[in-house]
Structure formats: C-alpha cells, structure tokens
Tab-separated table of C-alpha atoms and ligand atoms in Angstrom:
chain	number	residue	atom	x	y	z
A	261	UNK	CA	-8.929	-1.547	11.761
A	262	UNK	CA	-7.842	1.486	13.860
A	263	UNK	CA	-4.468	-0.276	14.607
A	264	UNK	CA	-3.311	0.585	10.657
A	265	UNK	CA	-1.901	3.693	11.542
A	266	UNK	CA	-2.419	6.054	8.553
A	267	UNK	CA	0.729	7.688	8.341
A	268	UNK	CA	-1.496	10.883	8.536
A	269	UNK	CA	-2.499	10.173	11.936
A	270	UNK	CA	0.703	9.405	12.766
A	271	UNK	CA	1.972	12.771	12.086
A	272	UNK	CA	-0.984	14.294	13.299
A	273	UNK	CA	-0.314	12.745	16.626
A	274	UNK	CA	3.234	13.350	16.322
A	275	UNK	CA	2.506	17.026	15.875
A	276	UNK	CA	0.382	17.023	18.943
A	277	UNK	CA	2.730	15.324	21.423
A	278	UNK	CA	4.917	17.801	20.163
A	279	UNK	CA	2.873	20.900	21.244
A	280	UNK	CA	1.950	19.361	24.674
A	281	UNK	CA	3.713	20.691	27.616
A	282	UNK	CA	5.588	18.505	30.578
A	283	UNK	CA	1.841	18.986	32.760
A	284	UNK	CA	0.169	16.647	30.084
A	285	UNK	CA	1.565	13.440	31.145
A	286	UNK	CA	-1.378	11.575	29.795
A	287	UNK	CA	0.420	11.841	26.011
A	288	UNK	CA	3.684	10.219	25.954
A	289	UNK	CA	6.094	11.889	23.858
A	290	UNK	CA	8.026	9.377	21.887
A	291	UNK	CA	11.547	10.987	20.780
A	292	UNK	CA	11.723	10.781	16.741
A	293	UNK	CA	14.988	8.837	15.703
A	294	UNK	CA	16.509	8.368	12.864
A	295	UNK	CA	15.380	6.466	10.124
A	296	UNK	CA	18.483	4.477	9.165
A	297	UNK	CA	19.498	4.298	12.832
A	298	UNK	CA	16.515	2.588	13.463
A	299	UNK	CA	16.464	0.331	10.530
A	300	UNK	CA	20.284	-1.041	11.148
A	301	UNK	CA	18.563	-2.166	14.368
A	302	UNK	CA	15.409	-3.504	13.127
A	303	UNK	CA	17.104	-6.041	10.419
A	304	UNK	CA	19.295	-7.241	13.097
A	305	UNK	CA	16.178	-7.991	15.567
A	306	UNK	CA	14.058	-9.576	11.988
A	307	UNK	CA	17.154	-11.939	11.064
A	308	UNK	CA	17.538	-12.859	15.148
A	309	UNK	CA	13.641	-13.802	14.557
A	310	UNK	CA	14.015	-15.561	11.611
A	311	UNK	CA	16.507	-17.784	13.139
A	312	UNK	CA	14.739	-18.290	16.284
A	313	UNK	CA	11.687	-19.308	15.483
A	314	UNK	CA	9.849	-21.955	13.478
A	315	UNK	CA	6.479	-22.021	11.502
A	316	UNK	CA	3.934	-24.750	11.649
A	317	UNK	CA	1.074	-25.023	9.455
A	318	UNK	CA	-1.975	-27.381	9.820
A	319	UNK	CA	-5.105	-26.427	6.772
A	320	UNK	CA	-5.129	-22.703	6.889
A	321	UNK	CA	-4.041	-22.442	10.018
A	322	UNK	CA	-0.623	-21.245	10.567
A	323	UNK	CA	1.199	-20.842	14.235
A	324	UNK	CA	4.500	-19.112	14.327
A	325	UNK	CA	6.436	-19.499	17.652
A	326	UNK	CA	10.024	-19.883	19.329
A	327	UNK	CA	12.221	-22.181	19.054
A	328	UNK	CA	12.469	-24.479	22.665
A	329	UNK	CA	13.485	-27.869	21.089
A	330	UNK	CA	16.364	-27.698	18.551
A	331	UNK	CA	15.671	-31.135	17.739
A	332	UNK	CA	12.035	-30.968	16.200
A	333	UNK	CA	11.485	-27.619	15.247
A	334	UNK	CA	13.423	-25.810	12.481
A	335	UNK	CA	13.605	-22.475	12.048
A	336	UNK	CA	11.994	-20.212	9.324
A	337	UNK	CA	15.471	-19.142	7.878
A	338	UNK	CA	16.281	-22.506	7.436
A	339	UNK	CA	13.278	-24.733	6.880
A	340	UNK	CA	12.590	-25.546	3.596
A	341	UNK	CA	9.013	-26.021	3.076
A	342	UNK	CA	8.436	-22.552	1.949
A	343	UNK	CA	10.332	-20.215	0.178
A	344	UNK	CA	11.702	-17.182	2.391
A	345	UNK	CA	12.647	-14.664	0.049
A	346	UNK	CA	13.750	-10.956	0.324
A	347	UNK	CA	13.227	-7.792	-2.066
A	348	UNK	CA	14.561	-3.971	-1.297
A	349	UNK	CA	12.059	-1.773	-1.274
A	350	UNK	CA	11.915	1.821	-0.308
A	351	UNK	CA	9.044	3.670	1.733
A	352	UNK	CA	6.974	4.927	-0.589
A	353	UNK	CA	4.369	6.596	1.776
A	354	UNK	CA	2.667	9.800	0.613
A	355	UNK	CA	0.516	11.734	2.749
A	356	UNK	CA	-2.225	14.100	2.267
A	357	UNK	CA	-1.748	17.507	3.847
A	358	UNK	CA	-4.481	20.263	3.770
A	359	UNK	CA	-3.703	23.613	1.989
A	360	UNK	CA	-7.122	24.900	3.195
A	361	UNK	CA	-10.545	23.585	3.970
A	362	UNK	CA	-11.529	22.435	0.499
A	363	UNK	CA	-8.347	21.505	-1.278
A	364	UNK	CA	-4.652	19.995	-0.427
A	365	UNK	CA	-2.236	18.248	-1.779
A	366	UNK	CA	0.665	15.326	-1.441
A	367	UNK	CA	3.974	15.273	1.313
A	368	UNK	CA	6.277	12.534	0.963
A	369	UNK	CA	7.879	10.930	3.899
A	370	UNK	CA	11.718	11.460	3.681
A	371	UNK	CA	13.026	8.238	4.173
A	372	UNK	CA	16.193	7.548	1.917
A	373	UNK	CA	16.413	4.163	3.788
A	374	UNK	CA	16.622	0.924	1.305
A	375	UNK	CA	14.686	-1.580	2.745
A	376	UNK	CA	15.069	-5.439	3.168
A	377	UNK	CA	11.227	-7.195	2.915
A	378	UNK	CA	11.709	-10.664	4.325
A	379	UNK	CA	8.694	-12.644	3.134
A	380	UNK	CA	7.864	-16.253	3.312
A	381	UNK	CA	5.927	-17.107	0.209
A	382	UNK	CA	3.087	-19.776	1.509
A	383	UNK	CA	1.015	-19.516	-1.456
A	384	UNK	CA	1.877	-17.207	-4.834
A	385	UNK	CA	-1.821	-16.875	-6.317
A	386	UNK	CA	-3.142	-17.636	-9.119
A	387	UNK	CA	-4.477	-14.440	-10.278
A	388	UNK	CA	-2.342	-11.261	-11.327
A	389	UNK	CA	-0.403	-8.802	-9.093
A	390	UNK	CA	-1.639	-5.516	-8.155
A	391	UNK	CA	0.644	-2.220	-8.839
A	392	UNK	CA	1.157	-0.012	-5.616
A	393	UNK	CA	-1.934	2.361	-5.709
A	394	UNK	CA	-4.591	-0.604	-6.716
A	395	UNK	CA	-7.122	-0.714	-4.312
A	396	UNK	CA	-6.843	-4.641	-2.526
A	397	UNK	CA	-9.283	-6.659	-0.831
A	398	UNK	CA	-6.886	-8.673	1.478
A	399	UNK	CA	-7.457	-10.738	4.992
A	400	UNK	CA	-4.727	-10.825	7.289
A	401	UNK	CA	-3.531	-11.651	11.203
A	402	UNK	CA	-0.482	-9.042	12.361
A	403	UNK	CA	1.830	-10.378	14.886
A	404	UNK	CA	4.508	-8.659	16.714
A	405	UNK	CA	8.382	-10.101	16.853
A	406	UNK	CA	6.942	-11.819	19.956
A	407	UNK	CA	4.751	-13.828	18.287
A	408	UNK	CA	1.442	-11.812	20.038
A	409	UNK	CA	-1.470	-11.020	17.533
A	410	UNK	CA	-2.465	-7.697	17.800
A	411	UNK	CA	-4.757	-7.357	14.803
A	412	UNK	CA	-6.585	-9.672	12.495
A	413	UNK	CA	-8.986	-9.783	10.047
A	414	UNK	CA	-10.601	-13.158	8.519
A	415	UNK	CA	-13.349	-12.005	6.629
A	416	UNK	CA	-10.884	-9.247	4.815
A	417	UNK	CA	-11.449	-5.826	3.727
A	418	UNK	CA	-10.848	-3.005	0.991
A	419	UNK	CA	-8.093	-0.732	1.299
A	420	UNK	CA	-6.891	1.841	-0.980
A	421	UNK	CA	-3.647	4.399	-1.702
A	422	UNK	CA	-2.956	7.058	-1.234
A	423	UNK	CA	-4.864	8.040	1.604
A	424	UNK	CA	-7.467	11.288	1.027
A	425	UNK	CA	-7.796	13.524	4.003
A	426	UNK	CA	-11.222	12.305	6.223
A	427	UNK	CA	-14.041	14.797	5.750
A	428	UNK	CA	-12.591	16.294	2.647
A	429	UNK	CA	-13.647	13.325	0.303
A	430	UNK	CA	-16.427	10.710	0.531
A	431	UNK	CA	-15.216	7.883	3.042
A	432	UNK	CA	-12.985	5.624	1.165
A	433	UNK	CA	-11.375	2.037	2.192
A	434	UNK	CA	-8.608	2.678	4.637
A	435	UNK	CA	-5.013	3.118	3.707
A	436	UNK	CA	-2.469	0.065	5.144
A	437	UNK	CA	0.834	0.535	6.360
A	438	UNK	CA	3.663	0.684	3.375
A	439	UNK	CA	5.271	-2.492	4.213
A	440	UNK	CA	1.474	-4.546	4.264
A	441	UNK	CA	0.954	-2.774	0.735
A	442	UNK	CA	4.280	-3.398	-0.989
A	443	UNK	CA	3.878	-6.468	-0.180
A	444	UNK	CA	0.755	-7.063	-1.667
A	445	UNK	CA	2.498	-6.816	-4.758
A	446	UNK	CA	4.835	-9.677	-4.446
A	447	UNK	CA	2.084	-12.052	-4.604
A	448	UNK	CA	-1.011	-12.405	-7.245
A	449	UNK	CA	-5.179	-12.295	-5.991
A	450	UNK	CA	-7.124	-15.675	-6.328
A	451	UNK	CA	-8.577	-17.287	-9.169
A	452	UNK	CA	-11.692	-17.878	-7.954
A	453	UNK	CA	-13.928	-16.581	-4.813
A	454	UNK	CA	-16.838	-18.849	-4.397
A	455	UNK	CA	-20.414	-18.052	-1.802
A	456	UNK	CA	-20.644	-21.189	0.360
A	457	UNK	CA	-24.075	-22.023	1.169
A	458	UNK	CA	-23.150	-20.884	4.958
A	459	UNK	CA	-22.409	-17.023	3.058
A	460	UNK	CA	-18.813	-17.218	4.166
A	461	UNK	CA	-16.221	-17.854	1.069
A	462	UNK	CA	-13.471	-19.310	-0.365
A	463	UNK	CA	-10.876	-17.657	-2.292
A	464	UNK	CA	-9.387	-20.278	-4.589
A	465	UNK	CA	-5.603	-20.056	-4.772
A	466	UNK	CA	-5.403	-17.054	-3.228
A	467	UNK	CA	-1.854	-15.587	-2.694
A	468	UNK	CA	-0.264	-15.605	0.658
A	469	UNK	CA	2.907	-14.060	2.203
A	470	UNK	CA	4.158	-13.660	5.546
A	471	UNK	CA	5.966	-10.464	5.292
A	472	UNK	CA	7.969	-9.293	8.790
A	473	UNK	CA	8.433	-5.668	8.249
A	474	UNK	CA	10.657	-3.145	9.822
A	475	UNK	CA	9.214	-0.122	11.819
A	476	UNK	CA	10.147	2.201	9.373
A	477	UNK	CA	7.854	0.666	7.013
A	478	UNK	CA	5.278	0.181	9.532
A	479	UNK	CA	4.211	2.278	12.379
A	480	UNK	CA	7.627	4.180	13.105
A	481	UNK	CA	7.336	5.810	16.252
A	482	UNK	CA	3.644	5.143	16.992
A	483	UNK	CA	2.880	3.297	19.219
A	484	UNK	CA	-0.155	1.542	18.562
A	485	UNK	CA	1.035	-2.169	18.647
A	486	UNK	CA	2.769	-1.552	21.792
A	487	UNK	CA	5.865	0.101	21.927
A	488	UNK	CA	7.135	2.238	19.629
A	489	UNK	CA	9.996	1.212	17.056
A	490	UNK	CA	8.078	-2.091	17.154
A	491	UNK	CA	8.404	-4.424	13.553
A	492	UNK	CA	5.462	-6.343	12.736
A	493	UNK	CA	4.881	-9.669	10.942
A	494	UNK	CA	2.162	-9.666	8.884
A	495	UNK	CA	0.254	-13.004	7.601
A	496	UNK	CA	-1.220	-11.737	4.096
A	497	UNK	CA	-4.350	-13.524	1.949
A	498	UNK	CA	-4.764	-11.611	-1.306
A	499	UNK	CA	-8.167	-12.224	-2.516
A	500	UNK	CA	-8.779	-9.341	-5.234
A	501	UNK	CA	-7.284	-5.978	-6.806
A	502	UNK	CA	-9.187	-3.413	-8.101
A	503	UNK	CA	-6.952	-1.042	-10.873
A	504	UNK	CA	-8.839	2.747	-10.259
A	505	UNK	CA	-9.002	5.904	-12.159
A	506	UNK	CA	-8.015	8.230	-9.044
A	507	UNK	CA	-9.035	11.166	-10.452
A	508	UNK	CA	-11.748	9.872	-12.982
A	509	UNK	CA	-10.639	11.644	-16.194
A	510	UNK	CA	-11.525	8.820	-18.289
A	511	UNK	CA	-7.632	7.459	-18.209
A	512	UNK	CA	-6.703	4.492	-15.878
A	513	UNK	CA	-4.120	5.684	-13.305
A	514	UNK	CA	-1.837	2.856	-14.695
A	515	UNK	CA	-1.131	4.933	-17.913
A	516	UNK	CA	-0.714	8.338	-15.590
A	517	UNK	CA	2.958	7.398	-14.995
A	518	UNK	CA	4.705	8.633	-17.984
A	519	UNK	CA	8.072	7.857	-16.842
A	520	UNK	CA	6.764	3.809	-16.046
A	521	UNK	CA	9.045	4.245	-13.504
A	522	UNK	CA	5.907	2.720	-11.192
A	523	UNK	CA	6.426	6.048	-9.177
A	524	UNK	CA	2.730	7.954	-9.397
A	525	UNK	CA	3.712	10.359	-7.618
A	526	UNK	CA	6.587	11.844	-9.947
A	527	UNK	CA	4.537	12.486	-13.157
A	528	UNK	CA	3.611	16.203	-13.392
A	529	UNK	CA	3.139	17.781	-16.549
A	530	UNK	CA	1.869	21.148	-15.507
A	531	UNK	CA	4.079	20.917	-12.685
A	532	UNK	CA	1.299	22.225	-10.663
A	533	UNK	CA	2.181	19.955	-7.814
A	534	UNK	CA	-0.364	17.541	-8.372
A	535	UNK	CA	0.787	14.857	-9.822
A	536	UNK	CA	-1.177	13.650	-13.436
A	537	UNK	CA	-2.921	10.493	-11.582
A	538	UNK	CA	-4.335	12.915	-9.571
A	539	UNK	CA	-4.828	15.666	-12.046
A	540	UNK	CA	-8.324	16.396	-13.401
A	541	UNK	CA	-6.822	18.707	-16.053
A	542	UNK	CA	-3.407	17.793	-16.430
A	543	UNK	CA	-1.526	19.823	-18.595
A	544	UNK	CA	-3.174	23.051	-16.994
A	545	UNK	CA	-4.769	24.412	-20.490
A	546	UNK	CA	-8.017	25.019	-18.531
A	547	UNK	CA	-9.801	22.324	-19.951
A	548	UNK	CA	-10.673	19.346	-18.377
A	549	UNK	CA	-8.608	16.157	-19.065
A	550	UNK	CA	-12.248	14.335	-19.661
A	551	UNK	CA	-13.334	16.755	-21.809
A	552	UNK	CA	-9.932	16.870	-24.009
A	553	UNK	CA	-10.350	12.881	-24.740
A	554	UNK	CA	-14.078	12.738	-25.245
A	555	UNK	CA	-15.370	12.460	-28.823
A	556	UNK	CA	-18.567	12.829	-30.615
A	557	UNK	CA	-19.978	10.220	-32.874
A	558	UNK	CA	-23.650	10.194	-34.331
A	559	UNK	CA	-25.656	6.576	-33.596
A	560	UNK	CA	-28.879	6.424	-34.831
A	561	UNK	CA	-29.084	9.788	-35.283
A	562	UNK	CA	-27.852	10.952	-31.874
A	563	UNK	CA	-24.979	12.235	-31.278
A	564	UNK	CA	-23.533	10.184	-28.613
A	565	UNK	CA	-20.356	11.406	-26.359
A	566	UNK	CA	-17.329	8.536	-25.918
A	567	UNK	CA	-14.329	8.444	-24.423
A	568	UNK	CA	-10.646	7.577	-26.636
A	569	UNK	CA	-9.392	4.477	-25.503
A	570	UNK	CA	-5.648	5.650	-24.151
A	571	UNK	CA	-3.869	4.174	-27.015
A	572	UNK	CA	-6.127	5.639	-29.609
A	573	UNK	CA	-6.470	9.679	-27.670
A	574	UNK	CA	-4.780	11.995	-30.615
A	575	UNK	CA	-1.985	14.535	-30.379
A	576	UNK	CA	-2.031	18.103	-31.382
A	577	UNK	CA	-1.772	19.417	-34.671
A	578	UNK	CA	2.209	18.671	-34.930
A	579	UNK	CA	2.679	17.589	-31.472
A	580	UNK	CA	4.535	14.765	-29.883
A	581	UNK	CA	2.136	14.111	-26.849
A	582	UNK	CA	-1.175	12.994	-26.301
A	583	UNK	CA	-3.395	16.229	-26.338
A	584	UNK	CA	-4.315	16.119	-22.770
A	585	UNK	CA	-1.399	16.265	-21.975
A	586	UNK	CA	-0.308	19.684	-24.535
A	587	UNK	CA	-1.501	22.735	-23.580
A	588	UNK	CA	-1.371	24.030	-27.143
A	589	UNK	CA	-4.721	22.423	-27.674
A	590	UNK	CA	-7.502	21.251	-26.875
B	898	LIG	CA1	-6.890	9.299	-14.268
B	899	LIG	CA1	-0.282	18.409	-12.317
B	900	LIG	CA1	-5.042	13.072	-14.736
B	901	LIG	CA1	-6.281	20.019	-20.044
C-alpha cells in the first residue's frame, strides 16, 4: 500500500527535496511543473494508449497490452465489447496540514485543471454508488502506460477521505489517489459478498472500471511508480461503501453539505475554517452540535437521551435553519 502516495507525503517530500542542498545527491529533486502544462501532455500520451493497445479478458482475468498484430487485436478506443466512456472531473484533493501538535486543519491543492477520466466500464455493479468522502472497500491491480504492474491488491482493502494527519488521530484506512477515488464513484459496490468454504470471497456483481488517470490526478511529481509525471491505469473492483459521520455529531456527513453542491469541503457556517462535516460544533455557539440535536424522552420511567433524525432536528424560536446550525440557540 505505500505506493498510494498520500498527497500529504507528497508534499512533505516535496518540501524536503526542497530544503536539501546540491551535497545530498541521494534525494532527487524533481522540478514542479505546471499543472495544465502537464495535463495537455498527459491526455495526448492516454489517447496514444488508448489507440495502441488492446484488452483481453479470460474469467476475471484481464491482460492489457500493445498492439503488434493489426489484424487480431483491436484496440481499446475502438473495440466494442466494453463501454469506454469519459467524465471531467476536477482534483478534488484536500490535505491535512498541522496548526500545532494537537489540532490542524484542511489545504486544498490548487489545481484549476478540468480533467478528462477515461474509463472502460467492465462491470457497473449492482449495488449503489458511493459519494466522494465514503469510506470504500475496493481491490485493484495499477499499471503504468507501459502496461507494467506496479501495485495490486486481490484481497482489497478500506480506504477513507480525507486523509487525517498520522499520529494525530487513531490509524485510519489509507487515503487513495484522487483519480482511484473519483472513480469509485462512477461505478456501484456488489450485491452480494459471499465466505467460500476456502475463507476467500466472492463479491457478486461487483462494479469494475478501468480508469487510466493523468498524473495530475495521481502521483504528480512523485515518483513512486517510476518516474515522475507518470499516468497510471488503474483496474478497479468495488466491493462495498461505507457512508461515515466524520466528525460524529450525530448527523451523517451526507447532509453536512448545505449547498449539495457534493463539495464537503465548502460548507462553513461559523466560517471557522473547518468545514461543518468536520465541525463538532458547527455554528460556533459553544455548544456541541451532539448536544444541540439530542432530546430527552421518559421510557419506562427513565429518561432516556436520543438523537433527532436530520429531517426531524428543530429550528430556533423564529429561525430559518436547523438549530445546530443558529447560534441564537441552543
Ligand atoms: Ca457529522
Ligand atoms: Ca466550521
Ligand atoms: Ca458538523
Ligand atoms: Ca453549536
């Protein structure tokens, strides 16, 4: 798993190629280009790819590879067998930064780039698609434009966004590389995952994509799958999702983005930088967001504490907004 790059990391290392001097040749110091530069490059190499090699598919087993014989093999832009389609996406990679040794708080990556996804769609799932900051349990085999696998994972594994700074939190699933995670959401989770008696498993129409992803929405200028400015192709199974309450105040991230613009990160109310999905009290009133939607009822005799279901959490005495999120009440 140490090939996913957390964008943190990447920075990190970034940041400390940058302070090395010429003596330390052991770090190579990759030059940082721009971002649209780069990308006008990438789609030209991806398309090139796409037209120059073919896929083949026997059971599960897929083999992508380039085109020698014109005559048998057909290439993935123009075969027919499974749908390549395309979406625009924009990086949407947020990064935790420490303001001191106990808190910090969110950086976006300025990218303005608008990205093409090129994904093959080999199976679409059965299940239901994740939003962008589910956690996903997904199994997958990364290739580079060259066809070489530099990562896989059968078994599969959780990962989660955004990332939370390591040591700071309790260890949490890793974060995946924006393109891998976007495109998690083009595709739906299985409808079944059944023990075999051997303990491995089968996810039962599980959705699967090969996405081939340009380096700005994968590793950029690391260069952990070999050199850097590098697209990667990756081979995605989507077996689960898990929706999470990121900052578990009793209300489900998915009804933290007022706007529904699917953008988490752009909901403030308090506009204390921390955006509401993240926010334990978010309208800054000093009480806990918890607290504010948790209600007393008497069962039995004992008073028992609940929670408001979102749709049902009041407003303030002639207020407009759910009381969490007015800080003329509590
Ligand atoms: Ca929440
Ligand atoms: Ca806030
Ligand atoms: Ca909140
Ligand atoms: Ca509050």
């Amino acid at each position: 798993m140490n090939r996913f790059f957390k964008l943190f990391a990447i920075i990190a290392l970034a940041v400390s190629a940058a302070n090395c001097k010429k003596s330390d040749d052991d770090v190579a110091i990759v030059p940082i280009r721009d971002r649209a530069e780069v990308y006008s490059e990438d789609k030209v190499k991806i398309e090139e790819y796409l037209k120059n090699n073919y896929i083949k598919v026997v059971g599960d087993d897929i083999t992508l590879d380039s085109i020698t014989d014109k005559n048998t093999q057909v290439s993935i832009w123009d075969q027919k067998q499974f749908e390549l389609k395309s979406v625009k996406i924009k990086n949407e990679n947020w990064s935790p930064i420490l303001v001191n040794n106990t808190t910090f708080k969110y950086a976006k990556l300025i990218d303005d780039v608008e990205y093409t996804l090129y994904y093959l769609v080999l199976n679409e799932g059965g299940g239901e698609s994740p939003i962008t900051i589910d956690s996903t349990y997904t199994s997958y085999k990364g290739y580079t434009l060259k066809n070489k696998v530099f990562d896989v994972n059968h078994s599969g594994i959780w990962s989660t966004f955004p990332a939370v700074p390591q040591g700071l939190m309790p260890a949490v699933a890793p974060t995946f590389i924006s393109g891998f995670r976007q495109a998690t959401t083009l595709m739906k989770t299985a409808t079944n995952i059944i023990q075999n008696p051997d303990g491995t498993f089968t996810y039962e129409n599980a959705g699967r994509i090969i996405a081939f992803i340009p380096s700005g929405l994968a590793y950029f200028s690391g260069t952990n799958i070999g050199e850097a400015y590098s697209c990667a192709i990756f081979d995605i199974t989507l077996v689960s999702k898990q929706s999470r309450d990121h900052d578990r105040d009793g209300i489900p991230s998915i009804h933290e983005d007022l706007n529904g613009n699917g953008d988490y990160f752009d909901d403030d109310t308090d506009g204390d930088g921390v955006p509401n999905f993240m926010d334990v009290d978010d309208d800054a009133d000093g009480h806990l967001t918890r607290d504010e939607i948790t209600y007393e009822v008497i069962e039995n005799g004992v008073t028992v504490k609940k929670l408001y279901e979102f749709s049902a959490i009041p407003s303030c005495p002639g207020g407009s907004v759910k009381k969490h999120l007015d800080n003329t009440c509590h």
